[in-house]
Amino acid sequence: MSVKHNESLGSRIFDTLNVVLLGGLALITVLPLFYVLAGSFATEGEISARPFFLWPEKFVTSTYEYIFANDTMLRALITTIIVTAVGTVLQVMLTFTMAYPLAKRYLPGRTLVLNLVIFTLVFGGGIVPTYLVVRDLGLLNSYWALILPLAINPFYLIIVKSFFQELPQALEEAARIDGCTEMGVFFKIVLPLSKPIIATFSLFYAVGIWNDYMSPLLYINDNQKWTLQVLVRQLTSPDAANAIGALESAFFPVEGLKFAVVVIATLPILLFYPFLQKHFAKGVLIGGVKE
């Protein structure tokens, strides 16, 4: 038997306004993305003549052909993919292996370590002290300088710790009774139950590394080691021709280049996100809300 809900006029008006407002916000968010994508496939003349469009009059791929004909862009793209992949795995591993023991209330010194972690949420050393530490460790002009200084995010660590505390202790105790070591409990019991939160923070860390512009700008001096975000910054500057090493050609897509590099820098994350989306909402809430 179906149940009919008699909504009042005020309720229907409220729902309609919500739909209109959220739809408008979604449109405002999506339109710039479509504009950048359309601009990357438009001719230089059309970009200069039309201030805004969502579909180019003439569909061309010359800008992308120009970019990928040069080794600089390919090298930066491959470098960023490798740094993001290695950094994400390392950062997730370090965060989870630190959060697991801190979730045990019987751990000696646990409170002190947690207080130090919370302290870093409020007070940071700043750019200059961090740079001096990276320099003295010999990490300048090294890809490790893009990974290790940000290896553990204290906010993520606290959320993961809270998640581990909510896991059923009976499962861990049963595994120990069966002869499982502490590492065995972590890898065979805890991690399989943590897939949603692993997926969520893998996405967070990957996006953070992929979009990181400041770290390579500070620590990488060799332009052969530029990451994609630094190259995007250089290519959207007035000196874009020198940044990419302009090819010996009369054609140099000044305006189209700006659109194309933004698309190239954004597309991998957009393609990666749907695979983790089903875990995303659950993973964000599960570590901070007790049932």
Short mmCIF file of C-alpha atoms in Angstrom, two decimals:
data_model
loop_
_atom_site.label_atom_id
_atom_site.label_comp_id
_atom_site.label_asym_id
_atom_site.label_seq_id
_atom_site.Cartn_x
_atom_site.Cartn_y
_atom_site.Cartn_z
CA MET A 1 0.00 0.00 0.00
CA SER A 2 1.47 3.31 -1.00
CA VAL A 3 1.50 6.21 1.41
CA LYS A 4 0.76 9.65 0.02
CA HIS A 5 2.53 12.59 1.59
CA ASN A 6 0.51 15.80 1.47
CA GLU A 7 3.10 18.50 1.11
CA SER A 8 2.13 22.04 1.93
CA LEU A 9 2.50 24.88 -0.52
CA GLY A 10 5.38 26.30 1.54
CA SER A 11 7.20 22.98 1.43
CA ARG A 12 6.88 22.73 -2.34
CA ILE A 13 8.11 26.30 -2.78
CA PHE A 14 11.07 25.57 -0.49
CA ASP A 15 11.98 22.44 -2.47
CA THR A 16 11.70 24.32 -5.75
CA LEU A 17 13.94 27.13 -4.53
CA ASN A 18 16.48 24.57 -3.31
CA VAL A 19 16.55 22.87 -6.70
CA VAL A 20 16.93 26.20 -8.51
CA LEU A 21 19.65 27.42 -6.16
CA LEU A 22 21.69 24.19 -6.21
CA GLY A 23 21.21 23.85 -9.96
CA GLY A 24 22.49 27.41 -10.44
CA LEU A 25 25.52 26.74 -8.25
CA ALA A 26 26.26 23.54 -10.17
CA LEU A 27 25.98 25.44 -13.45
CA ILE A 28 28.35 28.15 -12.22
CA THR A 29 30.84 25.42 -11.29
CA VAL A 30 30.59 23.45 -14.53
CA LEU A 31 30.52 26.29 -17.08
CA PRO A 32 34.18 27.37 -16.60
CA LEU A 33 35.28 23.76 -17.06
CA PHE A 34 33.41 23.48 -20.35
CA TYR A 35 34.77 26.87 -21.45
CA VAL A 36 38.38 25.79 -20.82
CA LEU A 37 37.79 22.48 -22.61
CA ALA A 38 36.17 24.22 -25.60
CA GLY A 39 38.94 26.82 -25.72
CA SER A 40 41.60 24.11 -25.90
CA PHE A 41 40.09 22.86 -29.17
CA ALA A 42 39.45 26.30 -30.69
CA THR A 43 41.63 28.30 -33.05
CA GLU A 44 43.66 31.27 -31.87
CA GLY A 45 41.47 33.64 -33.86
CA GLU A 46 38.26 32.36 -32.30
CA ILE A 47 39.65 32.61 -28.77
CA SER A 48 40.61 36.24 -29.42
CA ALA A 49 37.32 37.11 -31.13
CA ARG A 50 34.82 35.39 -28.79
CA PRO A 51 34.99 36.27 -25.09
CA PHE A 52 32.99 33.19 -24.05
CA PHE A 53 31.82 30.04 -25.82
CA LEU A 54 31.04 26.43 -24.94
CA TRP A 55 31.56 24.94 -28.41
CA PRO A 56 34.24 25.99 -30.89
CA GLU A 57 33.17 26.96 -34.40
CA LYS A 58 36.12 25.01 -35.80
CA PHE A 59 37.31 21.93 -33.91
CA VAL A 60 41.14 21.70 -34.02
CA THR A 61 43.73 19.64 -32.14
CA SER A 62 46.78 21.63 -33.22
CA THR A 63 47.42 22.96 -29.71
CA TYR A 64 47.64 19.46 -28.21
CA GLU A 65 49.81 18.31 -31.13
CA TYR A 66 52.13 21.24 -30.50
CA ILE A 67 52.40 20.48 -26.77
CA PHE A 68 53.09 16.77 -27.12
CA ALA A 69 55.58 17.33 -29.92
CA ASN A 70 57.83 18.81 -27.25
CA ASP A 71 59.55 16.60 -24.66
CA THR A 72 59.15 19.17 -21.87
CA MET A 73 55.43 18.58 -21.43
CA LEU A 74 55.69 14.79 -21.62
CA ARG A 75 58.55 14.75 -19.14
CA ALA A 76 56.64 16.93 -16.67
CA LEU A 77 53.51 14.78 -17.02
CA ILE A 78 55.38 11.51 -16.46
CA THR A 79 57.31 13.02 -13.52
CA THR A 80 54.10 14.17 -11.86
CA ILE A 81 52.41 10.78 -12.33
CA ILE A 82 55.36 8.93 -10.79
CA VAL A 83 55.75 11.37 -7.88
CA THR A 84 52.00 11.24 -7.19
CA ALA A 85 51.87 7.43 -7.28
CA VAL A 86 54.93 6.90 -5.06
CA GLY A 87 54.00 9.74 -2.71
CA THR A 88 50.42 8.55 -2.27
CA VAL A 89 51.45 4.99 -1.42
CA LEU A 90 54.13 6.18 1.01
CA GLN A 91 51.96 8.80 2.69
CA VAL A 92 48.99 6.48 3.14
CA MET A 93 51.27 3.76 4.50
CA LEU A 94 52.95 6.08 7.01
CA THR A 95 49.66 7.64 8.11
CA PHE A 96 47.95 4.30 8.73
CA THR A 97 50.93 2.65 10.43
CA MET A 98 51.21 5.62 12.81
CA ALA A 99 47.47 5.89 13.43
CA TYR A 100 47.03 2.21 14.33
CA PRO A 101 49.23 2.13 17.47
CA LEU A 102 47.93 5.55 18.54
CA ALA A 103 44.42 4.04 18.55
CA LYS A 104 45.49 1.70 21.37
CA ARG A 105 44.80 3.34 24.72
CA TYR A 106 47.31 1.11 26.49
CA LEU A 107 50.25 2.35 24.38
CA PRO A 108 52.88 4.05 26.63
CA GLY A 109 53.42 7.68 25.68
CA ARG A 110 50.34 7.73 23.46
CA THR A 111 48.93 10.92 24.99
CA LEU A 112 52.21 12.79 24.54
CA VAL A 113 52.47 11.81 20.87
CA LEU A 114 48.85 12.77 20.23
CA ASN A 115 49.39 16.16 21.88
CA LEU A 116 52.41 16.74 19.64
CA VAL A 117 50.33 15.85 16.59
CA ILE A 118 47.56 18.23 17.65
CA PHE A 119 50.17 20.93 18.31
CA THR A 120 51.25 20.80 14.66
CA LEU A 121 47.64 21.49 13.63
CA VAL A 122 47.80 24.85 15.36
CA PHE A 123 51.44 25.85 14.96
CA GLY A 124 53.62 25.30 11.91
CA GLY A 125 57.29 25.97 11.37
CA GLY A 126 56.72 28.01 8.23
CA ILE A 127 58.40 28.05 4.85
CA VAL A 128 61.90 29.12 5.89
CA PRO A 129 62.47 26.52 8.67
CA THR A 130 61.02 23.79 6.44
CA TYR A 131 63.30 24.82 3.60
CA LEU A 132 66.33 24.73 5.92
CA VAL A 133 65.41 21.22 7.11
CA VAL A 134 64.99 20.00 3.51
CA ARG A 135 68.32 21.59 2.55
CA ASP A 136 70.24 20.14 5.49
CA LEU A 137 68.82 16.68 4.76
CA GLY A 138 70.23 16.92 1.25
CA LEU A 139 66.83 16.75 -0.42
CA LEU A 140 67.07 19.90 -2.52
CA ASN A 141 66.48 19.27 -6.21
CA SER A 142 65.24 15.80 -5.30
CA TYR A 143 61.76 14.37 -5.83
CA TRP A 144 61.79 13.18 -2.21
CA ALA A 145 61.50 16.84 -1.21
CA LEU A 146 58.01 16.78 -2.75
CA ILE A 147 56.94 13.73 -0.71
CA LEU A 148 58.65 13.47 2.68
CA PRO A 149 57.93 16.94 4.18
CA LEU A 150 54.18 16.31 3.71
CA ALA A 151 54.30 12.57 4.40
CA ILE A 152 51.80 12.60 7.29
CA ASN A 153 48.92 15.05 7.45
CA PRO A 154 48.05 15.45 11.17
CA PHE A 155 44.35 16.05 10.48
CA TYR A 156 44.10 12.89 8.38
CA LEU A 157 46.04 11.01 11.06
CA ILE A 158 43.53 11.92 13.76
CA ILE A 159 40.58 10.85 11.60
CA VAL A 160 42.20 7.51 10.77
CA LYS A 161 43.02 6.97 14.46
CA SER A 162 39.38 7.60 15.37
CA PHE A 163 38.31 5.10 12.71
CA PHE A 164 40.62 2.42 14.11
CA GLN A 165 39.20 2.98 17.59
CA GLU A 166 35.70 2.24 16.30
CA LEU A 167 36.63 -1.14 14.81
CA PRO A 168 35.32 -4.14 16.79
CA GLN A 169 38.03 -5.12 19.26
CA ALA A 170 36.66 -8.69 19.38
CA LEU A 171 38.00 -9.32 15.87
CA GLU A 172 41.51 -8.31 16.84
CA GLU A 173 41.37 -10.30 20.07
CA ALA A 174 40.17 -13.40 18.21
CA ALA A 175 43.06 -13.08 15.76
CA ARG A 176 45.57 -12.80 18.59
CA ILE A 177 44.11 -15.87 20.28
CA ASP A 178 44.63 -17.74 16.99
CA GLY A 179 48.30 -16.82 17.15
CA CYS A 180 48.33 -13.76 14.91
CA THR A 181 51.04 -11.19 15.60
CA GLU A 182 50.32 -7.47 15.95
CA MET A 183 51.52 -6.88 12.38
CA GLY A 184 49.38 -9.79 11.23
CA VAL A 185 46.31 -8.27 12.91
CA PHE A 186 47.02 -4.95 11.20
CA PHE A 187 47.48 -6.36 7.70
CA LYS A 188 44.99 -9.25 7.80
CA ILE A 189 42.18 -7.81 9.94
CA VAL A 190 42.39 -4.03 10.20
CA LEU A 191 43.37 -3.01 6.67
CA PRO A 192 40.73 -5.18 4.91
CA LEU A 193 38.10 -3.48 7.07
CA SER A 194 39.51 -0.05 6.21
CA LYS A 195 38.99 -0.02 2.43
CA PRO A 196 36.60 2.98 2.39
CA ILE A 197 38.90 5.18 4.45
CA ILE A 198 41.99 3.98 2.55
CA ALA A 199 40.32 4.95 -0.73
CA THR A 200 39.28 8.33 0.66
CA PHE A 201 42.66 9.38 1.99
CA SER A 202 44.45 7.95 -1.03
CA LEU A 203 42.39 10.39 -3.08
CA PHE A 204 43.13 13.26 -0.67
CA TYR A 205 46.86 12.62 -0.71
CA ALA A 206 46.98 12.05 -4.48
CA VAL A 207 45.14 15.31 -5.22
CA GLY A 208 47.39 17.16 -2.77
CA ILE A 209 50.58 15.92 -4.42
CA TRP A 210 49.23 16.37 -7.96
CA ASN A 211 48.18 19.97 -7.33
CA ASP A 212 51.22 20.89 -5.23
CA TYR A 213 52.84 23.95 -6.77
CA MET A 214 54.76 25.47 -3.88
CA SER A 215 56.99 22.49 -3.01
CA PRO A 216 58.55 22.02 -6.46
CA LEU A 217 58.84 25.78 -6.80
CA LEU A 218 60.87 25.92 -3.56
CA TYR A 219 62.91 22.73 -3.75
CA ILE A 220 63.40 21.93 -7.46
CA ASN A 221 66.01 24.08 -9.21
CA ASP A 222 66.44 22.02 -12.37
CA ASN A 223 63.79 22.77 -14.98
CA GLN A 224 64.29 19.22 -16.31
CA LYS A 225 62.66 18.03 -13.06
CA TRP A 226 59.68 20.37 -13.18
CA THR A 227 56.34 18.88 -12.25
CA LEU A 228 53.21 19.53 -14.28
CA GLN A 229 51.88 22.28 -12.03
CA VAL A 230 55.08 24.32 -12.25
CA LEU A 231 55.10 23.90 -16.01
CA VAL A 232 51.45 24.98 -16.18
CA ARG A 233 52.36 28.11 -14.27
CA GLN A 234 55.20 28.84 -16.67
CA LEU A 235 53.10 28.15 -19.73
CA THR A 236 50.35 30.50 -18.61
CA SER A 237 52.88 33.30 -18.08
CA PRO A 238 53.94 35.81 -20.75
CA ASP A 239 57.20 33.88 -21.20
CA ALA A 240 55.49 30.64 -22.22
CA ALA A 241 57.61 30.15 -25.33
CA ASN A 242 60.81 29.89 -23.31
CA ALA A 243 59.16 27.66 -20.69
CA ILE A 244 58.30 24.88 -23.10
CA GLY A 245 61.18 25.49 -25.47
CA ALA A 246 59.22 26.82 -28.43
CA LEU A 247 59.51 24.65 -31.50
CA GLU A 248 60.98 26.12 -34.64
CA SER A 249 57.65 26.87 -36.21
CA ALA A 250 55.68 29.92 -37.17
CA PHE A 251 52.75 28.53 -35.19
CA PHE A 252 52.77 29.16 -31.45
CA PRO A 253 49.32 28.83 -29.81
CA VAL A 254 49.64 31.53 -27.17
CA GLU A 255 46.01 31.51 -25.99
CA GLY A 256 45.11 27.92 -26.81
CA LEU A 257 48.16 26.73 -24.91
CA LYS A 258 46.79 28.13 -21.66
CA PHE A 259 43.52 26.23 -22.04
CA ALA A 260 45.17 22.99 -23.15
CA VAL A 261 47.67 22.72 -20.29
CA VAL A 262 44.90 23.33 -17.74
CA VAL A 263 42.89 20.49 -19.29
CA ILE A 264 45.92 18.18 -19.24
CA ALA A 265 46.64 19.03 -15.60
CA THR A 266 43.02 18.51 -14.51
CA LEU A 267 41.91 15.51 -16.56
CA PRO A 268 43.82 12.71 -14.73
CA ILE A 269 42.27 13.59 -11.36
CA LEU A 270 38.80 13.84 -12.93
CA LEU A 271 39.24 10.38 -14.44
CA PHE A 272 40.62 8.92 -11.21
CA TYR A 273 37.89 10.23 -8.92
CA PRO A 274 34.91 8.11 -10.17
CA PHE A 275 36.70 4.88 -9.20
CA LEU A 276 36.85 6.02 -5.56
CA GLN A 277 33.61 8.00 -5.43
CA LYS A 278 31.55 5.13 -3.97
CA HIS A 279 33.88 5.03 -0.96
CA PHE A 280 34.27 8.78 -0.66
CA ALA A 281 31.26 9.84 1.47
CA LYS A 282 31.48 6.80 3.71
CA GLY A 283 35.20 7.23 4.22
CA VAL A 284 34.92 10.88 5.17
CA LEU A 285 32.24 10.30 7.79
CA ILE A 286 33.23 6.93 9.17
CA GLY A 287 36.29 8.17 11.05
CA GLY A 288 34.60 11.12 12.68
CA VAL A 289 31.08 9.96 13.55
CA LYS A 290 30.32 7.23 16.07
CA GLU A 291 27.30 5.09 15.46
#
